[in-house]
Tab-separated table of C-alpha atoms and ligand atoms in Angstrom:
chain	number	residue	atom	x	y	z
A	29	MET	CA	197.212	-108.506	-145.331
A	30	THR	CA	193.728	-107.354	-146.187
A	31	ASP	CA	190.657	-109.210	-144.988
A	32	SER	CA	189.964	-110.605	-148.415
A	33	SER	CA	193.485	-111.940	-149.025
A	34	HIS	CA	194.106	-115.651	-149.161
A	35	ARG	CA	197.238	-117.543	-148.165
A	36	PHE	CA	198.568	-120.745	-149.629
A	37	GLY	CA	201.745	-122.587	-148.771
A	38	PHE	CA	203.621	-125.752	-147.935
A	39	ILE	CA	204.894	-126.653	-144.472
A	40	THR	CA	207.110	-129.676	-143.892
A	41	ILE	CA	207.006	-131.344	-140.498
A	42	ALA	CA	210.464	-132.830	-139.930
A	43	GLY	CA	212.552	-134.113	-137.072
A	44	PRO	CA	213.804	-137.255	-135.378
A	45	PRO	CA	211.743	-140.481	-135.257
A	46	ASN	CA	208.968	-140.646	-132.658
A	47	ALA	CA	208.784	-136.888	-131.955
A	48	GLY	CA	205.048	-136.790	-132.721
A	49	LYS	CA	205.121	-135.432	-136.285
A	50	SER	CA	202.287	-137.611	-137.603
A	51	THR	CA	200.240	-136.967	-134.470
A	52	LEU	CA	200.538	-133.247	-135.180
A	53	LEU	CA	199.598	-133.699	-138.829
A	54	ASN	CA	196.450	-135.638	-137.970
A	55	ARG	CA	195.515	-133.089	-135.313
A	56	LEU	CA	195.898	-130.193	-137.748
A	57	ILE	CA	193.882	-131.932	-140.461
A	58	GLY	CA	191.256	-133.219	-138.032
A	59	GLN	CA	191.441	-136.836	-139.136
A	60	LYS	CA	193.881	-139.652	-139.620
A	61	VAL	CA	195.931	-139.249	-142.752
A	62	SER	CA	199.140	-140.668	-141.318
A	63	ILE	CA	199.597	-143.635	-138.991
A	64	ILE	CA	201.037	-143.342	-135.493
A	65	SER	CA	202.764	-145.664	-133.078
A	66	ARG	CA	205.027	-145.465	-130.073
A	67	ARG	CA	207.698	-147.188	-132.087
A	68	PRO	CA	210.275	-144.973	-133.836
A	69	GLN	CA	210.281	-144.970	-137.641
A	70	THR	CA	206.580	-145.507	-138.094
A	71	THR	CA	206.185	-143.137	-141.043
A	72	ARG	CA	207.964	-144.259	-144.189
A	73	HIS	CA	206.560	-142.034	-146.903
A	74	ARG	CA	206.069	-138.388	-147.594
A	75	ILE	CA	202.410	-137.767	-146.860
A	76	LEU	CA	200.492	-134.596	-147.583
A	77	GLY	CA	197.732	-133.373	-145.339
A	78	ILE	CA	195.723	-130.430	-146.646
A	79	ARG	CA	193.946	-127.998	-144.344
A	80	THR	CA	191.509	-125.672	-146.060
A	81	ALA	CA	190.018	-122.706	-144.232
A	82	GLU	CA	188.168	-119.657	-145.472
A	83	ASN	CA	191.261	-117.505	-145.951
A	84	SER	CA	194.021	-120.051	-146.206
A	85	GLN	CA	195.043	-123.414	-147.469
A	86	LEU	CA	198.025	-125.050	-145.794
A	87	VAL	CA	199.624	-128.165	-147.182
A	88	PHE	CA	201.486	-130.076	-144.484
A	89	VAL	CA	204.112	-132.592	-145.453
A	90	ASP	CA	204.585	-135.398	-142.940
A	91	THR	CA	207.991	-137.026	-143.259
A	92	PRO	CA	209.753	-140.074	-141.875
A	93	GLY	CA	211.918	-139.356	-138.836
A	94	ILE	CA	215.439	-138.508	-139.918
A	95	HIS	CA	218.034	-140.739	-138.296
A	96	ASP	CA	221.626	-141.734	-138.547
A	97	ASP	CA	221.398	-145.430	-139.260
A	98	GLY	CA	221.451	-145.763	-143.030
A	99	LYS	CA	222.679	-149.291	-143.583
A	100	LYS	CA	219.860	-150.868	-145.531
A	101	ASN	CA	218.580	-149.579	-148.823
A	102	LEU	CA	215.136	-149.162	-147.243
A	103	ASN	CA	216.537	-146.908	-144.518
A	104	ARG	CA	218.487	-144.817	-146.967
A	105	MET	CA	215.455	-144.340	-149.208
A	106	ILE	CA	213.357	-143.307	-146.232
A	107	ASN	CA	215.928	-140.756	-145.035
A	108	ARG	CA	216.173	-139.394	-148.557
A	109	THR	CA	212.391	-139.028	-148.712
A	110	ALA	CA	212.501	-136.862	-145.586
A	111	ILE	CA	215.398	-134.707	-146.741
A	112	ASN	CA	213.870	-134.195	-150.212
A	113	SER	CA	210.700	-132.886	-148.593
A	114	LEU	CA	212.593	-129.893	-147.230
A	115	SER	CA	213.015	-128.129	-150.552
A	116	ASP	CA	210.458	-125.810	-152.106
A	117	VAL	CA	208.435	-125.330	-148.948
A	118	ASP	CA	207.616	-122.094	-147.176
A	119	LEU	CA	208.332	-123.290	-143.673
A	120	VAL	CA	209.753	-126.276	-141.841
A	121	VAL	CA	208.294	-127.201	-138.475
A	122	PHE	CA	211.185	-129.000	-136.816
A	123	MET	CA	209.806	-131.142	-134.026
A	124	ILE	CA	211.647	-132.437	-131.004
A	125	ASP	CA	210.257	-133.526	-127.651
A	126	TYR	CA	210.830	-131.902	-124.279
A	127	LYS	CA	213.786	-134.188	-123.541
A	128	GLY	CA	215.833	-131.822	-125.644
A	129	TRP	CA	219.000	-132.000	-127.661
A	130	ASN	CA	221.774	-134.546	-128.076
A	131	ASN	CA	224.547	-134.990	-130.608
A	132	PRO	CA	222.710	-137.060	-133.237
A	133	LEU	CA	219.740	-134.698	-133.004
A	134	GLU	CA	221.922	-131.635	-133.507
A	135	LYS	CA	223.360	-133.377	-136.546
A	136	VAL	CA	219.856	-133.849	-137.942
A	137	LEU	CA	219.114	-130.172	-137.342
A	138	ARG	CA	222.271	-129.183	-139.200
A	139	LYS	CA	221.220	-131.361	-142.135
A	140	VAL	CA	217.794	-129.718	-142.203
A	141	SER	CA	219.159	-126.180	-141.859
A	142	GLU	CA	221.387	-126.669	-144.920
A	143	ARG	CA	218.230	-126.205	-146.997
A	144	ASN	CA	217.916	-122.526	-146.069
A	145	VAL	CA	214.211	-122.701	-145.360
A	146	PRO	CA	212.820	-120.834	-142.336
A	147	ILE	CA	212.536	-123.280	-139.443
A	148	LEU	CA	210.074	-123.074	-136.595
A	149	LEU	CA	210.939	-125.263	-133.624
A	150	ALA	CA	208.048	-127.135	-132.010
A	151	ILE	CA	208.914	-128.665	-128.641
A	152	ASN	CA	206.365	-131.449	-128.307
A	153	LYS	CA	204.877	-133.653	-125.571
A	154	ILE	CA	204.898	-130.922	-122.957
A	155	ASP	CA	201.862	-132.618	-121.406
A	156	SER	CA	204.344	-135.237	-120.152
A	157	LEU	CA	206.750	-132.652	-118.755
A	158	LYS	CA	206.052	-132.395	-115.028
A	159	ASP	CA	208.519	-129.636	-114.220
A	160	LYS	CA	207.610	-126.866	-116.649
A	161	SER	CA	210.540	-124.752	-115.480
A	162	ARG	CA	212.743	-127.043	-117.577
A	163	LEU	CA	211.288	-125.468	-120.695
A	164	LEU	CA	213.058	-122.161	-120.340
A	165	PRO	CA	216.618	-123.532	-120.437
A	166	LEU	CA	215.598	-125.773	-123.333
A	167	ILE	CA	214.297	-122.797	-125.294
A	168	GLN	CA	217.481	-120.912	-124.468
A	169	ARG	CA	219.685	-123.792	-125.615
A	170	SER	CA	217.634	-124.195	-128.800
A	171	SER	CA	218.032	-120.559	-129.746
A	172	GLU	CA	221.786	-120.946	-129.445
A	173	LEU	CA	221.760	-123.852	-131.868
A	174	HIS	CA	219.840	-122.201	-134.685
A	175	GLN	CA	218.057	-119.005	-135.518
A	176	PHE	CA	214.565	-120.444	-135.418
A	177	VAL	CA	211.837	-118.092	-136.614
A	178	ASP	CA	209.877	-119.105	-133.545
A	179	ILE	CA	210.042	-121.661	-130.733
A	180	VAL	CA	206.672	-123.069	-129.702
A	181	PRO	CA	206.080	-125.613	-126.928
A	182	ILE	CA	203.114	-127.836	-127.844
A	183	SER	CA	201.298	-131.049	-127.130
A	184	ALA	CA	200.314	-132.554	-130.456
A	185	LEU	CA	198.293	-135.167	-128.602
A	186	LYS	CA	196.291	-132.831	-126.389
A	187	MET	CA	196.328	-129.610	-128.388
A	188	ALA	CA	192.964	-127.952	-127.825
A	189	GLU	CA	193.582	-124.720	-129.677
A	190	VAL	CA	194.645	-125.798	-133.134
A	191	ASP	CA	193.711	-122.383	-134.541
A	192	GLU	CA	196.210	-120.576	-132.326
A	193	PHE	CA	199.017	-122.758	-133.636
A	194	ILE	CA	197.815	-122.286	-137.215
A	195	ASP	CA	197.900	-118.501	-136.732
A	196	VAL	CA	201.560	-118.750	-135.743
A	197	LEU	CA	202.324	-120.736	-138.897
A	198	LEU	CA	200.366	-118.399	-141.169
A	199	LYS	CA	202.832	-115.598	-140.464
A	200	TYR	CA	205.316	-117.386	-142.719
A	201	ILE	CA	202.942	-118.279	-145.541
A	202	PRO	CA	202.682	-116.103	-148.657
A	203	GLU	CA	199.502	-114.861	-150.233
A	204	GLY	CA	198.145	-116.976	-153.050
A	205	PRO	CA	195.085	-118.850	-154.263
A	206	PRO	CA	194.411	-122.409	-153.054
A	207	GLY	CA	196.289	-125.125	-154.926
A	208	PHE	CA	193.976	-128.044	-154.128
A	209	PRO	CA	190.214	-128.606	-154.186
A	210	ALA	CA	188.683	-127.682	-150.816
A	211	GLU	CA	187.491	-131.231	-150.142
A	212	GLN	CA	190.888	-132.861	-150.681
A	213	ILE	CA	192.645	-133.712	-147.414
A	214	SER	CA	195.547	-135.875	-148.585
A	215	ASP	CA	197.540	-136.838	-151.655
A	216	ARG	CA	197.413	-140.503	-150.730
A	217	SER	CA	195.002	-143.029	-152.202
A	218	ASP	CA	192.525	-145.096	-150.218
A	219	ARG	CA	194.515	-148.123	-151.317
A	220	PHE	CA	197.616	-146.711	-149.656
A	221	LEU	CA	195.753	-145.796	-146.493
A	222	VAL	CA	194.257	-149.276	-145.997
A	223	SER	CA	197.728	-150.815	-146.245
A	224	GLU	CA	198.993	-148.289	-143.716
A	225	LEU	CA	196.163	-149.086	-141.307
A	226	VAL	CA	197.273	-152.726	-141.391
A	227	ARG	CA	200.912	-151.717	-140.866
A	228	GLU	CA	199.844	-149.521	-137.949
A	229	GLN	CA	198.251	-152.514	-136.214
A	230	THR	CA	201.379	-154.602	-136.690
A	231	PHE	CA	203.354	-151.807	-135.002
A	232	LEU	CA	200.835	-151.362	-132.203
A	233	LEU	CA	200.388	-155.060	-131.465
A	234	LEU	CA	203.909	-156.354	-131.952
A	235	GLY	CA	205.864	-153.324	-130.710
A	236	ASN	CA	209.571	-153.961	-130.659
A	237	GLU	CA	209.087	-157.618	-131.473
A	238	LEU	CA	208.180	-156.658	-135.000
A	239	PRO	CA	211.067	-156.760	-137.403
A	240	TYR	CA	211.611	-153.317	-138.858
A	241	GLU	CA	211.878	-154.924	-142.259
A	242	SER	CA	208.196	-155.595	-142.744
A	243	ALA	CA	205.862	-154.031	-145.233
A	244	VAL	CA	202.276	-154.411	-146.385
A	245	GLU	CA	201.213	-154.959	-149.982
A	246	VAL	CA	197.604	-154.745	-151.176
A	247	THR	CA	196.910	-157.521	-153.680
A	248	GLN	CA	193.153	-157.103	-153.968
A	249	PHE	CA	191.275	-153.830	-153.517
A	250	ASN	CA	187.748	-154.647	-154.507
A	251	ARG	CA	185.096	-151.970	-154.044
A	252	SER	CA	182.588	-153.280	-156.574
A	253	ASP	CA	180.133	-153.242	-153.678
A	254	PRO	CA	180.812	-149.705	-152.402
A	255	GLU	CA	179.493	-150.566	-148.948
A	256	PHE	CA	181.335	-153.840	-148.502
A	257	TRP	CA	184.963	-153.841	-149.581
A	258	THR	CA	187.033	-156.970	-150.067
A	259	LEU	CA	190.724	-156.463	-149.359
A	260	ASP	CA	193.607	-158.916	-149.635
A	261	MET	CA	197.016	-157.963	-148.313
A	262	ILE	CA	200.404	-159.527	-147.796
A	263	ILE	CA	202.599	-158.668	-144.838
A	264	TRP	CA	206.149	-159.088	-146.124
A	265	VAL	CA	208.976	-160.067	-143.780
A	266	GLU	CA	212.555	-161.093	-144.370
A	267	LYS	CA	212.946	-164.323	-142.378
A	268	ALA	CA	210.980	-167.390	-141.291
A	269	SER	CA	211.485	-166.447	-137.627
A	270	GLN	CA	209.875	-163.059	-138.293
A	271	LYS	CA	207.009	-164.758	-140.053
A	272	SER	CA	206.212	-166.808	-136.965
A	273	ILE	CA	206.275	-163.673	-134.792
A	274	VAL	CA	203.688	-162.001	-136.992
A	275	ILE	CA	201.501	-165.118	-137.226
A	276	GLY	CA	201.809	-165.971	-133.530
A	277	LYS	CA	200.820	-169.162	-131.742
A	278	GLY	CA	198.026	-170.894	-133.629
A	279	GLY	CA	197.657	-167.820	-135.831
A	280	GLN	CA	196.351	-165.735	-132.922
A	281	GLN	CA	198.530	-162.703	-133.536
A	282	LEU	CA	197.671	-162.442	-137.222
A	283	LYS	CA	194.008	-162.878	-136.400
A	284	LEU	CA	194.162	-159.976	-133.946
A	285	ILE	CA	196.035	-157.767	-136.419
A	286	GLY	CA	193.337	-158.548	-138.989
A	287	GLN	CA	190.454	-157.857	-136.607
A	288	ARG	CA	191.814	-154.535	-135.369
A	289	ALA	CA	192.838	-153.369	-138.834
A	290	ARG	CA	189.431	-154.254	-140.222
A	291	ILE	CA	187.736	-152.188	-137.513
A	292	ALA	CA	190.125	-149.276	-138.192
A	293	ILE	CA	189.434	-149.393	-141.934
A	294	GLU	CA	185.677	-149.645	-141.391
A	295	LYS	CA	185.784	-146.632	-139.071
A	296	GLN	CA	187.983	-144.595	-141.386
A	297	PHE	CA	185.868	-145.132	-144.493
A	298	GLY	CA	182.415	-145.832	-143.046
A	299	VAL	CA	182.076	-149.141	-144.899
A	300	ARG	CA	182.084	-152.832	-144.038
A	301	VAL	CA	185.197	-154.765	-144.904
A	302	ARG	CA	186.307	-158.320	-145.520
A	303	LEU	CA	190.040	-158.370	-144.902
A	304	ASN	CA	192.245	-161.321	-145.788
A	305	LEU	CA	195.861	-161.236	-144.605
A	306	TRP	CA	198.829	-163.394	-145.473
A	307	VAL	CA	202.383	-163.311	-144.147
A	308	LYS	CA	205.130	-164.067	-146.634
A	309	GLU	CA	208.883	-164.018	-146.411
A	310	ARG	CA	211.298	-162.828	-149.036
A	311	LYS	CA	214.904	-162.652	-148.044
A	312	GLY	CA	216.517	-159.305	-148.629
A	313	TRP	CA	213.415	-157.450	-149.808
A	314	ALA	CA	214.430	-154.369	-147.817
A	315	ASP	CA	217.567	-154.148	-149.943
A	316	ASN	CA	215.934	-154.985	-153.248
A	317	THR	CA	215.250	-151.857	-155.294
A	318	ASN	CA	212.571	-153.489	-157.469
A	319	MET	CA	210.655	-154.692	-154.456
A	320	LEU	CA	211.035	-151.288	-152.769
A	321	ARG	CA	209.688	-149.673	-155.900
A	322	SER	CA	206.673	-151.954	-156.116
A	323	LEU	CA	205.867	-151.210	-152.470
A	324	GLY	CA	206.087	-147.485	-153.108
A	325	TYR	CA	209.320	-146.661	-151.288
A	326	VAL	CA	211.130	-145.278	-154.300
A	327	GLU	CA	210.178	-141.778	-155.366
A	328	ASP	CA	210.471	-141.250	-159.098
B	21	LIG	N1	202.501	-137.565	-124.285
B	21	LIG	C1	202.477	-137.251	-125.565
B	21	LIG	N2	202.720	-138.211	-126.483
B	21	LIG	C2	202.701	-137.860	-127.782
B	21	LIG	C3	202.455	-136.528	-128.222
B	21	LIG	N3	202.524	-136.491	-129.561
B	21	LIG	C4	202.791	-137.751	-129.962
B	21	LIG	N4	202.900	-138.579	-128.894
B	21	LIG	C5	203.172	-140.040	-128.910
B	21	LIG	O1	204.469	-140.239	-129.447
B	21	LIG	C6	204.509	-141.469	-130.206
B	21	LIG	C7	205.041	-141.189	-131.606
B	21	LIG	O2	204.096	-140.410	-132.314
B	21	LIG	P1	204.142	-140.286	-133.910
B	21	LIG	O3	203.176	-139.219	-134.264
B	21	LIG	O4	203.994	-141.618	-134.540
B	21	LIG	O5	205.635	-139.768	-134.081
B	21	LIG	P2	206.417	-139.465	-135.450
B	21	LIG	O6	207.300	-138.290	-135.181
B	21	LIG	O7	205.477	-139.345	-136.579
B	21	LIG	O8	207.302	-140.772	-135.575
B	21	LIG	P3	207.986	-141.431	-136.914
B	21	LIG	O9	206.942	-141.542	-137.962
B	21	LIG	O10	208.440	-142.754	-136.410
B	21	LIG	O11	209.127	-140.532	-137.283
B	21	LIG	C8	203.102	-142.014	-130.205
B	21	LIG	O12	203.013	-142.999	-129.176
B	21	LIG	C9	202.254	-140.796	-129.871
B	21	LIG	O13	201.032	-141.111	-129.221
B	21	LIG	C10	202.197	-135.527	-127.214
B	21	LIG	O14	201.948	-134.361	-127.463
B	21	LIG	N5	202.239	-135.964	-125.928
B	22	LIG	MG1	205.307	-140.412	-138.280
């Protein structure tokens, strides 16, 4: 590669739920493009994060964690989204955490490796691994499972040297001109991101209490005053009991979700926001293809 050459390519970040894929994406892009929570199955869509440097442009594809439980339509769609993101990319970063392999995880790896794309293994959360000598056997075991192009222990959360990691990735990226404008950092709209920032707060505040079958719909996205946005959103759930969990005693929970989400949106976009939230139930929405489509879970 000559000094003047430019690289351009796509890198999918895939792996099981909760490995830290979205955390890595945000770290590599330098701002939040994908929401994060300690709860598995936070990401539900394919989300692009674009990193433009002087001699390269890398397009990262964040994907939902791939898992085995495909009963509901929603779950199946989400798994399909992840698997479809493995084609036509230059590299897959397969992310696991330091706890290592188990049967379902090996099954996920086999599914991913069917696509014949080079796979780099990132072993994440090593900041939480007290006994670092456990890494060596894990690397050994991993190399027996698949011929990874590289195996890199990382901490997506505490990574100081992003450039070093990028240099490792660039080895697998072909030369080519940039495919996106330099200022573009994501393929997702502001409207999508505000709904995600509300969903993130429901995950963070309700944790495991939150029914998995909840989604956020933006019904008003008014930016006629560019410095003071008015946003209306509906949090959809499937049952009355779930509705009362989200609303909480005397509406306290919903109020807190609204306050925190408003602050997150204001910080993200540097504007002031009026945010109105409602909780509504519709039985079976997570199985209803039309509803899934209108909420953006069906890829055309
Ligand atoms: N200690 C530690 N925690 C991390 C690290 N990276 C991510 N986490 C935490 O792991 C949890 C899951 O992170 P996410 O980035 O949402 O994981 P994900 O793989 O995108 O999860 P899904 O979207 O559900 O598939 C969050 O609580 C993160 O803060 C890391 O390097 N170290
Ligand atoms: Mg995620």
